[in-house]
Structure formats: C-alpha cells, structure tokens
mmCIF file of C-alpha atoms and ligand atoms in Angstrom:
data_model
loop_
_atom_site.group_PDB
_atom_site.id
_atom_site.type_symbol
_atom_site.label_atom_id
_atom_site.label_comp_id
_atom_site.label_asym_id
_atom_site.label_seq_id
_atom_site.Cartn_x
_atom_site.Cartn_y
_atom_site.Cartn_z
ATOM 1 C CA UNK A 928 -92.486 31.383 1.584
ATOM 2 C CA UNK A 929 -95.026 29.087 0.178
ATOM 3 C CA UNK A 930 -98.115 27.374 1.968
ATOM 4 C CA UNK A 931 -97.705 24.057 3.519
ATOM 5 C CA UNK A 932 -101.276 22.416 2.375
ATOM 6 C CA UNK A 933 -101.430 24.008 -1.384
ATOM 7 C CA UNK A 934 -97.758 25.659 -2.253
ATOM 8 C CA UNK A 935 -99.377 28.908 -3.028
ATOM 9 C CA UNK A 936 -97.725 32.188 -1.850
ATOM 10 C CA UNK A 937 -97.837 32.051 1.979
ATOM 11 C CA UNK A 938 -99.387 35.137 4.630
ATOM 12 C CA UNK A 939 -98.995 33.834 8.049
ATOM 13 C CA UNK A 940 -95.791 32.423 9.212
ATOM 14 C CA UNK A 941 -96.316 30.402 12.087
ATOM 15 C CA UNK A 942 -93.140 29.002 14.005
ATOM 16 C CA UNK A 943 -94.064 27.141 16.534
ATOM 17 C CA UNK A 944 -95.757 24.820 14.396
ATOM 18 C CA UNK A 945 -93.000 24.959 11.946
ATOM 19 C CA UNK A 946 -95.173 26.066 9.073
ATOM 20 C CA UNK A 947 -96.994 29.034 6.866
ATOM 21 C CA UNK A 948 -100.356 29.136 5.333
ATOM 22 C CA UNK A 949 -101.939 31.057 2.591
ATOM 23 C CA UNK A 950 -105.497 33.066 3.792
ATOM 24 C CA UNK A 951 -107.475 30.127 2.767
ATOM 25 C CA UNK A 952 -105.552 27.381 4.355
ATOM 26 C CA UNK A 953 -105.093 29.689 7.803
ATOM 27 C CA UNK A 954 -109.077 29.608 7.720
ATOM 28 C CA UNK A 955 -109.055 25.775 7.796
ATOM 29 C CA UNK A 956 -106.110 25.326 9.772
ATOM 30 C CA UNK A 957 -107.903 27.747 12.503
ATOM 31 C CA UNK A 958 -111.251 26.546 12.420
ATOM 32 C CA UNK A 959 -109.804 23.259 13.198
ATOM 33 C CA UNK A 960 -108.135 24.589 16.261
ATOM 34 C CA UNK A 961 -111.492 25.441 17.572
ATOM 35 C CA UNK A 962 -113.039 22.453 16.775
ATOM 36 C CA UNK A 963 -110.470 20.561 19.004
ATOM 37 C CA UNK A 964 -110.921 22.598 21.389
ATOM 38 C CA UNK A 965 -114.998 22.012 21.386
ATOM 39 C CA UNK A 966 -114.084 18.481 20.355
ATOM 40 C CA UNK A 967 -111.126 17.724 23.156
ATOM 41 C CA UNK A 968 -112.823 19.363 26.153
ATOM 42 C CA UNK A 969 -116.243 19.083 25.248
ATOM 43 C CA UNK A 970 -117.269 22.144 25.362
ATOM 44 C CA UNK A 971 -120.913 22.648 23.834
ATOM 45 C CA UNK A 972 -123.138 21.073 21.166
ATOM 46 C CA UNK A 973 -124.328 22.556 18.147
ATOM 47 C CA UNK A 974 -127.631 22.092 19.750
ATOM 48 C CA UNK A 975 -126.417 24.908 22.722
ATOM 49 C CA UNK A 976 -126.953 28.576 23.328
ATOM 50 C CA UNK A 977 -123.742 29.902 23.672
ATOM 51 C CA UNK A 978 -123.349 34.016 25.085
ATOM 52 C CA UNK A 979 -120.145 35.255 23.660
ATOM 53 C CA UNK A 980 -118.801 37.518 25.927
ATOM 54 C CA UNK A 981 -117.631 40.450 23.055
ATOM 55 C CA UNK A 982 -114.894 43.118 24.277
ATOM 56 C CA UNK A 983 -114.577 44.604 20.842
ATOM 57 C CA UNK A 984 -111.288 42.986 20.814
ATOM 58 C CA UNK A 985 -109.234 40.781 18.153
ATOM 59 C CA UNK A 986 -110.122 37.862 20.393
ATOM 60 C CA UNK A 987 -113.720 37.835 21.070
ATOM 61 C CA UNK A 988 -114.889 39.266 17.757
ATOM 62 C CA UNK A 989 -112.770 36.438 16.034
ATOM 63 C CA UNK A 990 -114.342 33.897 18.389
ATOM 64 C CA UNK A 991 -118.034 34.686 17.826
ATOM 65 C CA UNK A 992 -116.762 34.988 13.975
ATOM 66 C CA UNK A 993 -115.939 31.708 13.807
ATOM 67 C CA UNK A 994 -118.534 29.927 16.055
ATOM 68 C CA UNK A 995 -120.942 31.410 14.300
ATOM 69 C CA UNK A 996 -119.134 29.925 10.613
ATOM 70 C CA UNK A 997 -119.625 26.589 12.241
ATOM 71 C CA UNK A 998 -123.028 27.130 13.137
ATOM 72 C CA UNK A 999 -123.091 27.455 16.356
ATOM 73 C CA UNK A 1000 -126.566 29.337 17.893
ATOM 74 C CA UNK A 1001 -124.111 32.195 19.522
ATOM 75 C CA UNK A 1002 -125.466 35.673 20.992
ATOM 76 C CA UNK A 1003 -122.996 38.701 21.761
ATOM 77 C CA UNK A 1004 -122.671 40.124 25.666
ATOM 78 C CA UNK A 1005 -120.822 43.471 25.867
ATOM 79 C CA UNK A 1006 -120.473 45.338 29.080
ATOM 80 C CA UNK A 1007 -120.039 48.870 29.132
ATOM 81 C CA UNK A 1008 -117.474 50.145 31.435
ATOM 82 C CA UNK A 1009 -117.398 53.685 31.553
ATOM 83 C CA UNK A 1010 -113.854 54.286 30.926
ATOM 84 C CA UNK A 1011 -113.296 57.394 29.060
ATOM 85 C CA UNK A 1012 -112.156 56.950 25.483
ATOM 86 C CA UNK A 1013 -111.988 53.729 25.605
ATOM 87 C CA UNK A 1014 -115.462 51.883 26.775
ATOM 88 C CA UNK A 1015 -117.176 54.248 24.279
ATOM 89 C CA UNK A 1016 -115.025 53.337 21.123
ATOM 90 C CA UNK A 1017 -115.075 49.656 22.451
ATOM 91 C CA UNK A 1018 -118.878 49.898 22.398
ATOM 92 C CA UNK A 1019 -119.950 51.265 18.951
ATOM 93 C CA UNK A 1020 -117.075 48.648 17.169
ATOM 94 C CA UNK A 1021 -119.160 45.874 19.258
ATOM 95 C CA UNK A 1022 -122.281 47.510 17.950
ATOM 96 C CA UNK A 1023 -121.333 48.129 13.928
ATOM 97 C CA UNK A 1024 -119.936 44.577 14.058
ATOM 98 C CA UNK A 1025 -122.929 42.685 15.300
ATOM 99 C CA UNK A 1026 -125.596 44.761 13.040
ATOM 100 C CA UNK A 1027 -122.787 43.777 10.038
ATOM 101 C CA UNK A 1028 -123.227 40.307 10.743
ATOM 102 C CA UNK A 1029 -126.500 39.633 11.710
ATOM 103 C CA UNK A 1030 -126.039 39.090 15.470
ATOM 104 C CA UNK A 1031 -128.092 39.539 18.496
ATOM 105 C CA UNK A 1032 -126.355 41.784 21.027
ATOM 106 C CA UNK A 1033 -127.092 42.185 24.872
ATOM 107 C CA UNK A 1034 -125.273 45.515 26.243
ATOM 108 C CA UNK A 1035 -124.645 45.500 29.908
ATOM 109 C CA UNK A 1036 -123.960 49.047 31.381
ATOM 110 C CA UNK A 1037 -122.485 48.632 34.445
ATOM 111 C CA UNK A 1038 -121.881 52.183 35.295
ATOM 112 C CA UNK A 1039 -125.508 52.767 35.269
ATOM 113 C CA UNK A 1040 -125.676 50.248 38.254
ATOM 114 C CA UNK A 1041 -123.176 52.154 40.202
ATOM 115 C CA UNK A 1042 -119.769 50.863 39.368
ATOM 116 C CA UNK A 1043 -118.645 53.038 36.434
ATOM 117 C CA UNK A 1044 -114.769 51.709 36.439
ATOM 118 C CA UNK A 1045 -113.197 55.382 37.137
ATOM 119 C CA UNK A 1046 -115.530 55.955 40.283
ATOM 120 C CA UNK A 1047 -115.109 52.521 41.545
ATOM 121 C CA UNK A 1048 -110.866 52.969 40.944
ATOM 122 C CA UNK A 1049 -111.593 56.233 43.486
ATOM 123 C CA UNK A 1050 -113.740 54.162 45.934
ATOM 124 C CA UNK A 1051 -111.573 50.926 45.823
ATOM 125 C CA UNK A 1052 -107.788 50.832 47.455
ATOM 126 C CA UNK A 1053 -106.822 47.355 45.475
ATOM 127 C CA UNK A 1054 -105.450 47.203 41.939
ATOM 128 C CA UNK A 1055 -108.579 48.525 39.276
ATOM 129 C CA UNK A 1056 -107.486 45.536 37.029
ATOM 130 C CA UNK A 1057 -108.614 42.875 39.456
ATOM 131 C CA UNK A 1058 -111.697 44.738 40.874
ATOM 132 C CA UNK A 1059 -112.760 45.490 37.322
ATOM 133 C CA UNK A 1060 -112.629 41.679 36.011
ATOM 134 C CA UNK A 1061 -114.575 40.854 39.007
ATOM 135 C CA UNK A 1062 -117.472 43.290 37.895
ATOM 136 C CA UNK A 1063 -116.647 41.840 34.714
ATOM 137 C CA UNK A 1064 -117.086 38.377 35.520
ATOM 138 C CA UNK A 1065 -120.204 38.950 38.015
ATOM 139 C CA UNK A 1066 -122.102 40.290 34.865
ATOM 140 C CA UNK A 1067 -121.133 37.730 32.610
ATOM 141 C CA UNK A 1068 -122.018 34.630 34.738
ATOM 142 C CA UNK A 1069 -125.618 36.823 36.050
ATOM 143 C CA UNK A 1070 -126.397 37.239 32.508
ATOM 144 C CA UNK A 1071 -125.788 33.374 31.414
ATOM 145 C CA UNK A 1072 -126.953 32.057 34.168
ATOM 146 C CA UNK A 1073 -130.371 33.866 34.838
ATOM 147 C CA UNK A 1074 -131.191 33.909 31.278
ATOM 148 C CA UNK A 1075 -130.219 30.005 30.768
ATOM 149 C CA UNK A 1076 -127.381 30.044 27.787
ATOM 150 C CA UNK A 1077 -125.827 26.894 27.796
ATOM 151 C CA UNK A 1078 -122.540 28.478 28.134
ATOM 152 C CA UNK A 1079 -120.574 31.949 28.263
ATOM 153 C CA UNK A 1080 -117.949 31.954 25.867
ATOM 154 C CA UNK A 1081 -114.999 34.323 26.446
ATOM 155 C CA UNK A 1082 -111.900 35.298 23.902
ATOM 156 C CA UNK A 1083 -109.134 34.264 26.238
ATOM 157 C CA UNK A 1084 -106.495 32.765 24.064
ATOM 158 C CA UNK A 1085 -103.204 30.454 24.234
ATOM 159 C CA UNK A 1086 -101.140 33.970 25.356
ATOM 160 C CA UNK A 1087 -104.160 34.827 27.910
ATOM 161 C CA UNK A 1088 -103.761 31.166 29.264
ATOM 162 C CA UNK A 1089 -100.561 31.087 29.738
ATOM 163 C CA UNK A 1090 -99.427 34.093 31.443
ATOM 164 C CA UNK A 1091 -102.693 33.010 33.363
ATOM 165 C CA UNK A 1092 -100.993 29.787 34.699
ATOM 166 C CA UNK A 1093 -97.828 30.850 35.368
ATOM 167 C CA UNK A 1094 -98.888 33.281 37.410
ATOM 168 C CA UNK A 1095 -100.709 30.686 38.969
ATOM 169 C CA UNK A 1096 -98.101 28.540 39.449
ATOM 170 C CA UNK A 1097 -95.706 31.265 40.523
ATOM 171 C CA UNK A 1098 -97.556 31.682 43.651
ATOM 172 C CA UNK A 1099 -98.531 27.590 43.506
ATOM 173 C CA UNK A 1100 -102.129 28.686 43.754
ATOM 174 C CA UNK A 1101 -104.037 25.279 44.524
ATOM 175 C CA UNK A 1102 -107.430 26.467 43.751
ATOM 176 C CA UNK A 1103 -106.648 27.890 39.867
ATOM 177 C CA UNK A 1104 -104.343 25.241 38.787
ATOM 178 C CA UNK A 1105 -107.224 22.404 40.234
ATOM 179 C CA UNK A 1106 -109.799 24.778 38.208
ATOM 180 C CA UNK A 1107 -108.396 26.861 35.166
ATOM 181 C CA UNK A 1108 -108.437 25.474 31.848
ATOM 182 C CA UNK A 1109 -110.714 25.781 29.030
ATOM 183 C CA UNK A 1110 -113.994 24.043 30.309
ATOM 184 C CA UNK A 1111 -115.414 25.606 33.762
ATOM 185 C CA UNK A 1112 -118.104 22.880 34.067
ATOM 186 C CA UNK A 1113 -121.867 24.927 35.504
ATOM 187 C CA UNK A 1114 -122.402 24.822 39.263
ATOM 188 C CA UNK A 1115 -124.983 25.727 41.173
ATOM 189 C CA UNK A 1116 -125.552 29.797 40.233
ATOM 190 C CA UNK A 1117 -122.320 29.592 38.080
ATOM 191 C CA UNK A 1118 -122.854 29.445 34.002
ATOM 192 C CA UNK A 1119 -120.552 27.074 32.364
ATOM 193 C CA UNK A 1120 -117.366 28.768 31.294
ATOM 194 C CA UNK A 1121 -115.539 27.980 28.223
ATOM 195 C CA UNK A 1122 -112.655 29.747 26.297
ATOM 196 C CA UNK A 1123 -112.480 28.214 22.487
ATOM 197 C CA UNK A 1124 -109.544 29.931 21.565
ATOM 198 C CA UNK A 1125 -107.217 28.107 24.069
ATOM 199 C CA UNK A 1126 -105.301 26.734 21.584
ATOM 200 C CA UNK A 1127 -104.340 29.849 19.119
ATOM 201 C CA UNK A 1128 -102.147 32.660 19.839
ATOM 202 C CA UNK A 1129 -102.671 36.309 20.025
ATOM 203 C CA UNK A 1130 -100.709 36.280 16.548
ATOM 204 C CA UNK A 1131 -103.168 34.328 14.972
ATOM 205 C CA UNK A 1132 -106.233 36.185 16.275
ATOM 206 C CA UNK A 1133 -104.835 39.294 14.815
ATOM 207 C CA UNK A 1134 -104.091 37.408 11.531
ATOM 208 C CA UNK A 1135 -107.429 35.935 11.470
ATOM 209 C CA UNK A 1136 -109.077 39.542 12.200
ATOM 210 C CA UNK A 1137 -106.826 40.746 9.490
ATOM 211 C CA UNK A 1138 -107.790 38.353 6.929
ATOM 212 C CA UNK A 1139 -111.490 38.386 7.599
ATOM 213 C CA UNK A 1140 -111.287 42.162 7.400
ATOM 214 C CA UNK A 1141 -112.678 42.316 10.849
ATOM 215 C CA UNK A 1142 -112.518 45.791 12.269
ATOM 216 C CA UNK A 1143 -111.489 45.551 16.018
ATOM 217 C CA UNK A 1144 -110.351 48.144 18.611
ATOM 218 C CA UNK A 1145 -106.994 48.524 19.175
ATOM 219 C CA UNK A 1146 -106.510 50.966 22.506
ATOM 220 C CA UNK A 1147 -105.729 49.073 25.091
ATOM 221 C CA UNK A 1148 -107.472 49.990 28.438
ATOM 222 C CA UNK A 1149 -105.609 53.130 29.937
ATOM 223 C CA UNK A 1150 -105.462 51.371 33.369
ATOM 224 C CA UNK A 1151 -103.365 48.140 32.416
ATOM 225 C CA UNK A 1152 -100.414 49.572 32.120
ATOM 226 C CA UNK A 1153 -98.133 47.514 34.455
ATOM 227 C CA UNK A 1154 -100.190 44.907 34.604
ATOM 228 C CA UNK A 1155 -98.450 41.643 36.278
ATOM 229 C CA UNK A 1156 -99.737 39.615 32.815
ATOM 230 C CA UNK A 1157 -98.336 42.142 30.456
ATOM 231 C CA UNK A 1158 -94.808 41.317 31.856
ATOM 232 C CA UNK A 1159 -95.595 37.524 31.617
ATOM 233 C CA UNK A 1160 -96.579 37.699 28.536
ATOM 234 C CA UNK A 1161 -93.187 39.361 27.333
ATOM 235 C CA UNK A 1162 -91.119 36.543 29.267
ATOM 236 C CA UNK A 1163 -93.076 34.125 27.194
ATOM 237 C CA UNK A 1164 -92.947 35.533 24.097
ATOM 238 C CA UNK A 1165 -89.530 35.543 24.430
ATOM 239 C CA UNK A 1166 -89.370 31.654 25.292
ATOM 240 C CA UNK A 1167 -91.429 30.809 22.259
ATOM 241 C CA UNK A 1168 -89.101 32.928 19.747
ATOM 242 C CA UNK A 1169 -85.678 30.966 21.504
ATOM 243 C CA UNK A 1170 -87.837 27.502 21.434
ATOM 244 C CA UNK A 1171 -90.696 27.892 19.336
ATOM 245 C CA UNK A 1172 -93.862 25.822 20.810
ATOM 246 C CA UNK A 1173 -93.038 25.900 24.508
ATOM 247 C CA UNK A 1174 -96.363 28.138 25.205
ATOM 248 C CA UNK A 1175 -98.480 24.777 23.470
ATOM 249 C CA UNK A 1176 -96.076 22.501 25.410
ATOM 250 C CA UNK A 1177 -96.748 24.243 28.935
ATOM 251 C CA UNK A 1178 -100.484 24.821 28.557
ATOM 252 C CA UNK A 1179 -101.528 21.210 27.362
ATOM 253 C CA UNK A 1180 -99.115 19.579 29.503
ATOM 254 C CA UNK A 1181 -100.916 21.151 32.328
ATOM 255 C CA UNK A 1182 -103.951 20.296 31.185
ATOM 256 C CA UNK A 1183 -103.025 16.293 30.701
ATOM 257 C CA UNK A 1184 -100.719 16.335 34.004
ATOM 258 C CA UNK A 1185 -100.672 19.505 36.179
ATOM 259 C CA UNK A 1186 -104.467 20.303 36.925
ATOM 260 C CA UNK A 1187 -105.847 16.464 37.652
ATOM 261 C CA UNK A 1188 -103.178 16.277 40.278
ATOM 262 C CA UNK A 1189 -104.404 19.644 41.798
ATOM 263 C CA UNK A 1190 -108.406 19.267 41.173
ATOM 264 C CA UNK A 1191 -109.049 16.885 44.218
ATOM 265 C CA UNK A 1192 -107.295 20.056 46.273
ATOM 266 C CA UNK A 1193 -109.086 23.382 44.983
ATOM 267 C CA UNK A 1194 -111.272 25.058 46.891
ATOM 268 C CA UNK A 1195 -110.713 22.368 49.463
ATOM 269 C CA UNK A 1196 -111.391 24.771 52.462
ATOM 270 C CA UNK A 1197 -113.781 26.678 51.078
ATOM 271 C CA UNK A 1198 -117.130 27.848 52.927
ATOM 272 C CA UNK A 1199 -120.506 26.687 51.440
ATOM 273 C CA UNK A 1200 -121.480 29.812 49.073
ATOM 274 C CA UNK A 1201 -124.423 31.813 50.007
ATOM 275 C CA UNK A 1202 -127.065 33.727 47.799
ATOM 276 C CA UNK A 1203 -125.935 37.606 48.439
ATOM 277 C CA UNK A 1204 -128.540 39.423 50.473
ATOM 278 C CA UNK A 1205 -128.393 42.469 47.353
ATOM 279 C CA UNK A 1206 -128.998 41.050 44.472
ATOM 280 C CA UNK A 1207 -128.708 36.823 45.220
ATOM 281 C CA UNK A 1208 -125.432 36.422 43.304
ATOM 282 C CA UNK A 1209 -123.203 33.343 44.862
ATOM 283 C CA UNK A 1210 -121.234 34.515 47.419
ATOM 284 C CA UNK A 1211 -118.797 33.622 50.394
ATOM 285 C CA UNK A 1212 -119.922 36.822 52.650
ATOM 286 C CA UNK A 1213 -123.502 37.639 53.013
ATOM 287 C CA UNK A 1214 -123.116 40.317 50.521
ATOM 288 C CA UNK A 1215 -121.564 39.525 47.536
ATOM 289 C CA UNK A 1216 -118.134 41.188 46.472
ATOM 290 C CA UNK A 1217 -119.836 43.597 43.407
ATOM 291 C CA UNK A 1218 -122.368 44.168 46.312
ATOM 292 C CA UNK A 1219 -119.573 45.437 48.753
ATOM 293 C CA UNK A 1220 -117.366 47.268 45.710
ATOM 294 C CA UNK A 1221 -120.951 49.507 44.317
ATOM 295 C CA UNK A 1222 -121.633 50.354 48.580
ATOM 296 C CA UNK A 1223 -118.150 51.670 48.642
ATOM 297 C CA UNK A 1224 -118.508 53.675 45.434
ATOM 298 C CA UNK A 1225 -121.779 55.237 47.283
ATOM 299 C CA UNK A 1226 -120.267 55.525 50.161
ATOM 300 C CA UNK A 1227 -117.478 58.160 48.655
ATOM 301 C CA UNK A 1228 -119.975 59.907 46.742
ATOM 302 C CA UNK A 1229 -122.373 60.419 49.617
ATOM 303 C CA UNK A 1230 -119.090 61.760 51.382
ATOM 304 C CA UNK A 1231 -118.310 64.013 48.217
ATOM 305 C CA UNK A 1232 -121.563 65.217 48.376
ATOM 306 C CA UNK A 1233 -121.685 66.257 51.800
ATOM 307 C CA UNK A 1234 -118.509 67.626 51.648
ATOM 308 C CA UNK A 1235 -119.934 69.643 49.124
ATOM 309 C CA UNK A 1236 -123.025 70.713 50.962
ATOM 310 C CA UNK A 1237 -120.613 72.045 53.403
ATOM 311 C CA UNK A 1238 -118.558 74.220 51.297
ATOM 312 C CA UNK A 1239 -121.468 75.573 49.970
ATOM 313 C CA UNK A 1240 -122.825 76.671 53.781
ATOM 314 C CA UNK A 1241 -119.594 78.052 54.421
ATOM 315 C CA UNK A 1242 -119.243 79.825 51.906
ATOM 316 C CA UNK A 1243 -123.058 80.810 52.824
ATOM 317 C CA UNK A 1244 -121.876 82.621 55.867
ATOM 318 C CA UNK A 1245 -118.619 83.901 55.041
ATOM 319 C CA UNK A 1246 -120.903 86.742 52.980
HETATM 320 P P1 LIG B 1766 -109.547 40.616 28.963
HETATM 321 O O1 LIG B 1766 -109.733 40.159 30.357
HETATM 322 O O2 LIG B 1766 -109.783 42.077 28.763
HETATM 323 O O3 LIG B 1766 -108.279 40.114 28.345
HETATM 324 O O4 LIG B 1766 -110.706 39.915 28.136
HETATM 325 C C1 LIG B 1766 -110.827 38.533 28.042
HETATM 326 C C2 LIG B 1766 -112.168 38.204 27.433
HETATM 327 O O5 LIG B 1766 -113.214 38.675 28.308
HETATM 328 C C3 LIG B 1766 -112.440 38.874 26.098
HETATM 329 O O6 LIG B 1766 -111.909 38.137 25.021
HETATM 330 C C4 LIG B 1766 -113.940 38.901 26.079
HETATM 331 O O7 LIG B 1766 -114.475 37.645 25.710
HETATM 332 C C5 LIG B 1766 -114.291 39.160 27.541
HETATM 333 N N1 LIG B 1766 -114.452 40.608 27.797
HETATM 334 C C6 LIG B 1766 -113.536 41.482 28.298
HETATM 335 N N2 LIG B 1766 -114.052 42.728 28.420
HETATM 336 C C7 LIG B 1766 -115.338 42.643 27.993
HETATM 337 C C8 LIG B 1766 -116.408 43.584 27.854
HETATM 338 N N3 LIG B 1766 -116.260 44.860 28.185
HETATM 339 N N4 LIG B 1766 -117.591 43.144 27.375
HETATM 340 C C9 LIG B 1766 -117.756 41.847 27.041
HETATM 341 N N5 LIG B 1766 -116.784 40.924 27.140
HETATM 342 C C10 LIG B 1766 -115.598 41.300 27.610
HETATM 343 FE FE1 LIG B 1767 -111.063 46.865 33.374
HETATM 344 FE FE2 LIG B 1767 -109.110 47.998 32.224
HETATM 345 S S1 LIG B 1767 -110.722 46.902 31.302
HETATM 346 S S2 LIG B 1767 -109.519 48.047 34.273
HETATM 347 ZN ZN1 LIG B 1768 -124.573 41.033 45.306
#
C-alpha cells in the first residue's frame, strides 16, 4: 500500500478516511486533526496554560506530545489512584516520560486524602467506575481551577466520544447531549474543559504512540471489566468496519445539529451550586460528592477498627 500525500511505502491504513500514510505524512495528517480541533472549537491560544490531565495512557501521553510540538505552554497532572498493580506502573511511565521530555509534572495522590480507589470500592455500594471518575474529575477541575491554567486538557478521543454520546442518547440524557462535546466553556469554580483529540481514533493514538516510540501503559484498570462503554465501543467498532466513517459522521453531526437543539434544555432544573462546607468545591448538597464518598470511606474504617478493638478485648477475657 503506498502513501496518499508522497507514494512512499505506507504504515497506517486508515479506512474511514479511505486512505494510508507513511510515518511522516501520519505526523502531518494528525497534527492537523488537532489543530481543527483547537481551530473549529476554539479551544485555547498559544498564549494559554494548558494542564494536561496524563493517565500514562496512549491518549494523554500522545496529546501532551503533540501540544507541546505545536508549542503550546502545556504542564502534566497525574493522579495517583492506589490501585494495586496498576496506579503504580501507571505512575512511574507518567514520571520517566515527563523527565524524557522536559515536562513539568504535578502528581495528585488521592489515596493520601482518603479515597484510595480499593477502600473507597469497599465503602461505596455504586459502580467503582463512576465513583472513581468523579474523584477523578474533582481533582482535575480543583487543580486547574485554583491554580489558574487556562484550561485542563484530557485524552478523550473520537472512540471515548462516541460511546460517550450514545450512551447519552440511549437514555436521551438532556443535560450531556446540551453539554458534552469538546469545549466545556469555564464557569464559576469549573476550569475550562477541552478534549483535543476528539477527532482521532483510538487506532491512531496507538499508531501515533507507536511511531513516536512513546512508551505507554498498556494494563487496563482491573475494575473496568464490564464496563457499559467497553460494550459500546465494540458495537461501534463494528459499525465503522461495515461502513467505514460512521463514528466521524455521528460525533460531528451532533455537534453541528444534536447538542444546539439540547443546550437551551441542560441543566434546566438544576439548583444554584453551593461552595461545599469541606473543602469549597462546587456543589449541589452542602457537602460536596468527594466530600460525602472520603466520610464514607472513614466511616467503614472507624467501624473496622472498632470491630477490631473488640476482638482484641474478647479475646482479652477469653484467657
Ligand atoms: P479514562 O476516563 O480512563 O478513559 O481517561 C480519559 C482521560 O482522563 C485520559 O486520557 C486522561 O487525560 C485523563 N485521566 C484518566 N486517568 C487519569 C489519571 N490517573 N491521572 C491523570 N489523568 C487521567
Ligand atoms: Fe478508576 Fe478504574 S481507573 S476504577
Ligand atoms: Zn468537598
């Protein structure tokens, strides 16, 4: 197969565009789908601080990669999770990669907070997926907004946004499809959110990673197995391989048609937010939701504890 632009050997096959690229040409051809991306939605200037939110991922180290290429003034955010053999791993790739390219790094440990992920999945009765992108997403914004970046990049990409908005649109969720999209405009204590890879696949992530000899992690979290987006994700890819560019089609077509008509609607009945009493985040209660999850997580280890004490006088007296 040879490359569209130059005719040299080709090394990424892309179908939905009808089309394959040698290294060299993929590098162009992807740097200009971020660029539209920042161009279309206008996302940041070159004149912005921009906090890359950095998993250790394909994703987000190929999106701080390549912001950083075109100059942008970018700064990596990782949060440690405490999930054995994985947060760990996910943590020293972050940290090799940043020192190897020169790039300021902020580590977050949540766990020392309180809200390790394995002792909040044995406090908290609701899915560890959702409760953990909350903690996720409470650190990010806190982090952006307190310490005034301009913007908190994340590595979601085309896949991420799709199985994203179907979802959404499953369950005909009025707030997300008047909100999601690639530019979360700032409000009040909320950072600006962007996601600059909106318009590339999880394919071409990988390829880029691959081709820029970017060492990422590869485990996926032990806990998202079964997770509703995984299956979404496989319904899609199937779509795409029987009519190749229906993820682009669905995605921008919401963007130009779907979410205008349900902006005016989202988040039509919700309460005024409130600063949370704990630690001032935005909130709809008045403690905020990470507030409520880490008093929970005490909660069961007070119990634990005094369970513990109790054992330990019984076993006193039985002597
Ligand atoms: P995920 O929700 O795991 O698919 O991740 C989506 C995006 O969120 C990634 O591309 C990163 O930008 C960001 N992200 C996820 N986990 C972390 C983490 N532990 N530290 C920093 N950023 C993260
Ligand atoms: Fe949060 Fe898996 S990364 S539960
Ligand atoms: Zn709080």
């Amino acid at each position: 197969m040879k490359c569209r632009v130059c005719k040299q050997t080709a090394a990424v096959a892309l179908p939905s565009h009808h089309t394959a690229f040698c290294p060299a040409c993929f590098a162009a051809y992807f740097a200009r789908q971020v660029e539209r991306a920042v161009h279309n939605h206008r996302l940041f200037t070159p004149e912005e601080r921009i906090l890359v939110a950095v998993s250790g991922g394909k994703d987000s180290l190929a999106l701080i990669h390549q912001l950083a290429g075109q100059g942008y003034n970018v700064t990596a955010l990782h949060l440690d999770l405490g999930i054995p053999n994985s947060s760990g791993p996910a943590r020293e790739i972050v940290a090799a990669f940043c020192a190897a390219h020169g790039f300021t790094l902020r580590v977050v440990d949540p766990a020392e907070m309180g809200l390790s992920v394995p002792e909040v999945k044995a406090a908290v009765k609701r899915p560890i997926c959702s409760v953990c992108g909350k903690i996720k997403r409470h650190y990010m914004n806190k982090i952006a907004y307190e310490e005034g970046y301009d913007a908190l990049a994340t590595g979601h990409n085309l896949d991420d946004e799709v199985a994203r908005l179907f979802a959404n649109t499953l369950r005909w969720d009025r707030d997300f499809l008047g909100t999601q999209g690639p530019l979360l405009p700032a409000q009040g204590k909320f950072a600006r959110k962007v996601k600059p890879l909106c318009r590339l696949s999880e394919f071409e992530t990988a390829a880029y990673c691959f081709l820029h000899d970017l060492r990422h992690g590869a485990t996926a979290c032990p806990y998202s197995k079964g997770a509703s987006f995984t299956g979404h994700k496989k319904l899609w890819e199937d779509l795409e391989q029987r009519s190749p560019g229906s993820k682009t089609a669905f995605y921008e077509h919401f963007l130009t048609h779907g979410k205008t008509a349900f902006a005016p609607l989202a988040h039509k009945d919700r309460e005024p937010l409130q600063d949370c009493r704990i630690c001032g985040a935005p909130s709809n209660l008045e403690t905020c939701g990470v507030c409520r999850i880490r008093e929970q997580v005490f909660a069961v280890k007070e119990k634990a504890g005094a369970d513990l004490c109790g054992q330990g006088r019984e076993a006193k007296n039985s002597l």
